[in-house]
Steps between C-alpha positions, in 0.01 A plus 500: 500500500296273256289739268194411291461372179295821397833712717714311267303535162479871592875527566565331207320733271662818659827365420444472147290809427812660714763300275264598159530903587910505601594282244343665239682839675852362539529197276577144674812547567439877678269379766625260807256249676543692842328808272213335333418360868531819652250636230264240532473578888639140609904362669760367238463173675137435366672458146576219497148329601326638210777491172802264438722815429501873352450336131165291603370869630611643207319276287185524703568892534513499127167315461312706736641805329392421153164330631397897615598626142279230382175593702548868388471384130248287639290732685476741166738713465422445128193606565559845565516580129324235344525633188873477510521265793926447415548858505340509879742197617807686291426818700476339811833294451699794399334746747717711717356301782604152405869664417513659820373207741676204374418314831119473376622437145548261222806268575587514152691861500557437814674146558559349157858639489576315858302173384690441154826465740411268755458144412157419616274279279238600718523864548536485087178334464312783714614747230462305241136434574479923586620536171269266289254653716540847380525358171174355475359764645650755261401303222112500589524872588686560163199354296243807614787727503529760185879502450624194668291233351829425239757536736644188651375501925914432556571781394286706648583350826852516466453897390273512812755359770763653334389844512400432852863420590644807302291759668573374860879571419420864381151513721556888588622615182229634237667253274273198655190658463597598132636104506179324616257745280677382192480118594095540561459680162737266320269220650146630487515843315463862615328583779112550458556812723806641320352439144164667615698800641738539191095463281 
């Protein structure tokens, strides 16, 4: 049975926001093709009419994945605390929530590791651009920010993702809370909240 070419457009996009959430759970390698079309509602034999193989959906699972970290910068998240709009997107990034729902997250923490072994050129370039992405974006926050503004944007990012890795391997022990508090303060100072109580 012939679909449509909205049926197919629709399909298509299921299969990739399914691929972007497991992937981002269970790595590339921890997810089969007969799961991500399970997930995504559809039979394992519509695969193959929408991606060459598991590394074209991983590349366009990747994209979509970052493109929704994007719009959340995007749609102000900085804004929250415009006064100290890095501190908002540092808070957010280390939050419990981001550390305990990977499958919405930032494919950084969550796939880098699995991308820097498989020999993809175009899978490489996704991160790549998620990284000078980040970058750039640290780098204007950084300028209004009280602490950061002399602090290189790579290495607040790579403080960021790491700490994001670190407390989802210890993410019910007190130690990651303790963990991801000290990476915001190294980054953007004490809390407002905790240095008002401690006043």
């Amino acid at each position: 049975m012939r679909v449509s070419r909205e049926k197919a457009q629709e399909n298509r996009k299921q299969i990739i926001e399914a691929a972007a959430r497991l992937l981002r759970e269970h790595g590339f390698d921890g997810i089969g093709v007969a799961d991500i079309m399970k997930a995504a509602g559809l039979t394992h034999g519509g695969f193959y009419r929408n991606f060459a193989s598991k590394d074209d959906l991983a590349v366009k699972a990747s994209e979509h994945a970052i493109a929704d970290r994007m719009a959340l910068l995007k749609n102000g998240l900085a804004q929250q605390q415009p006064q100290d709009p890095l501190r908002a997107v540092v808070e957010s990034y280390l939050s419990s929530a981001h550390r305990d729902d990977p499958g919405s997250g930032c494919i950084l923490p969550a796939l880098a590791a699995d991308a820097a072994r498989r020999d993809d050129p175009a899978l490489r370039a996704v991160f790549i651009t998620t990284i000078q992405y980040y970058l750039d974006q640290i780098a204007k926050l950084s300028s209004a920010s009280p602490r950061a503004g002399s602090r290189h944007p790579a290495a607040i990012l790579s403080e960021m993702v790491g700490a994001v890795i670190l407390s989802r391997v210890i993410a019910n022990d007190p130690l990651a809370e303790s963990l991801v508090a000290a990476v915001v303060a190294d980054i953007a100072g004490p809390s407002p909240r905790r240095a008002s109580d401690e006043e």
